[in-house]
Amino acid sequence: ETITSGPGPQGLSGMQYEAVEVARAVRAGECESPLVPLEGSLAVMRTLDAVRDRIGVRYPADR
């Protein structure tokens, strides 16, 4: 698998791409985006949670 990065549409960054795609999918009547599937989003969040746990980062909402 090749992962590339670069300038995205509309100057978006981070998870804004996912929000834009979810909005498009909802408007199209889709239950899940083929570009940003639920499992992909969950995998990213699990990874971020693991990193936060490892380095000791806690947010108020984590309580």
Short mmCIF file of C-alpha atoms in Angstrom, two decimals:
data_model
loop_
_atom_site.label_atom_id
_atom_site.label_comp_id
_atom_site.label_asym_id
_atom_site.label_seq_id
_atom_site.Cartn_x
_atom_site.Cartn_y
_atom_site.Cartn_z
CA GLU A 1 0.00 0.00 0.00
CA THR A 2 1.30 3.45 -0.93
CA ILE A 3 0.36 6.38 1.25
CA THR A 4 0.91 9.86 -0.12
CA SER A 5 0.22 13.27 1.27
CA GLY A 6 -0.05 16.67 -0.21
CA PRO A 7 -2.40 19.56 -0.62
CA GLY A 8 -5.99 18.49 -0.38
CA PRO A 9 -9.24 19.89 -1.71
CA GLN A 10 -10.41 23.25 -0.42
CA GLY A 11 -7.31 23.64 1.78
CA LEU A 12 -8.66 21.19 4.35
CA SER A 13 -6.52 19.43 6.91
CA GLY A 14 -6.80 16.69 9.50
CA MET A 15 -10.16 15.02 9.84
CA GLN A 16 -11.92 17.81 7.95
CA TYR A 17 -11.56 15.61 4.85
CA GLU A 18 -13.61 12.94 6.56
CA ALA A 19 -16.31 15.41 7.61
CA VAL A 20 -16.64 16.70 4.04
CA GLU A 21 -16.87 13.15 2.69
CA VAL A 22 -19.43 12.11 5.31
CA ALA A 23 -21.58 15.12 4.40
CA ARG A 24 -21.35 14.11 0.73
CA ALA A 25 -22.31 10.51 1.55
CA VAL A 26 -25.30 11.60 3.64
CA ARG A 27 -26.54 13.88 0.86
CA ALA A 28 -26.19 10.94 -1.56
CA GLY A 29 -28.21 8.69 0.76
CA GLU A 30 -25.25 6.42 1.50
CA CYS A 31 -24.89 4.74 4.90
CA GLU A 32 -21.09 4.63 4.67
CA SER A 33 -18.51 6.31 2.46
CA PRO A 34 -16.51 4.05 0.16
CA LEU A 35 -13.64 6.56 0.49
CA VAL A 36 -13.69 6.85 4.28
CA PRO A 37 -15.23 3.64 5.66
CA LEU A 38 -16.18 3.45 9.32
CA GLU A 39 -13.51 0.84 10.08
CA GLY A 40 -10.83 3.16 8.69
CA SER A 41 -11.94 6.00 10.95
CA LEU A 42 -12.07 3.67 13.95
CA ALA A 43 -8.58 2.34 13.19
CA VAL A 44 -7.20 5.89 13.14
CA MET A 45 -8.88 6.73 16.43
CA ARG A 46 -7.63 3.51 18.06
CA THR A 47 -4.10 4.39 16.97
CA LEU A 48 -4.40 7.95 18.29
CA ASP A 49 -5.84 6.68 21.58
CA ALA A 50 -2.95 4.22 21.95
CA VAL A 51 -0.39 6.97 21.32
CA ARG A 52 -2.09 9.30 23.81
CA ASP A 53 -2.15 6.52 26.39
CA ARG A 54 1.51 5.69 25.84
CA ILE A 55 2.68 9.29 26.23
CA GLY A 56 0.26 10.12 29.04
CA VAL A 57 -1.95 12.66 27.29
CA ARG A 58 -5.38 13.02 28.92
CA TYR A 59 -8.25 15.32 27.99
CA PRO A 60 -11.06 16.44 30.33
CA ALA A 61 -13.57 14.38 28.32
CA ASP A 62 -11.53 11.22 29.07
CA ARG A 63 -12.72 11.22 32.69
#
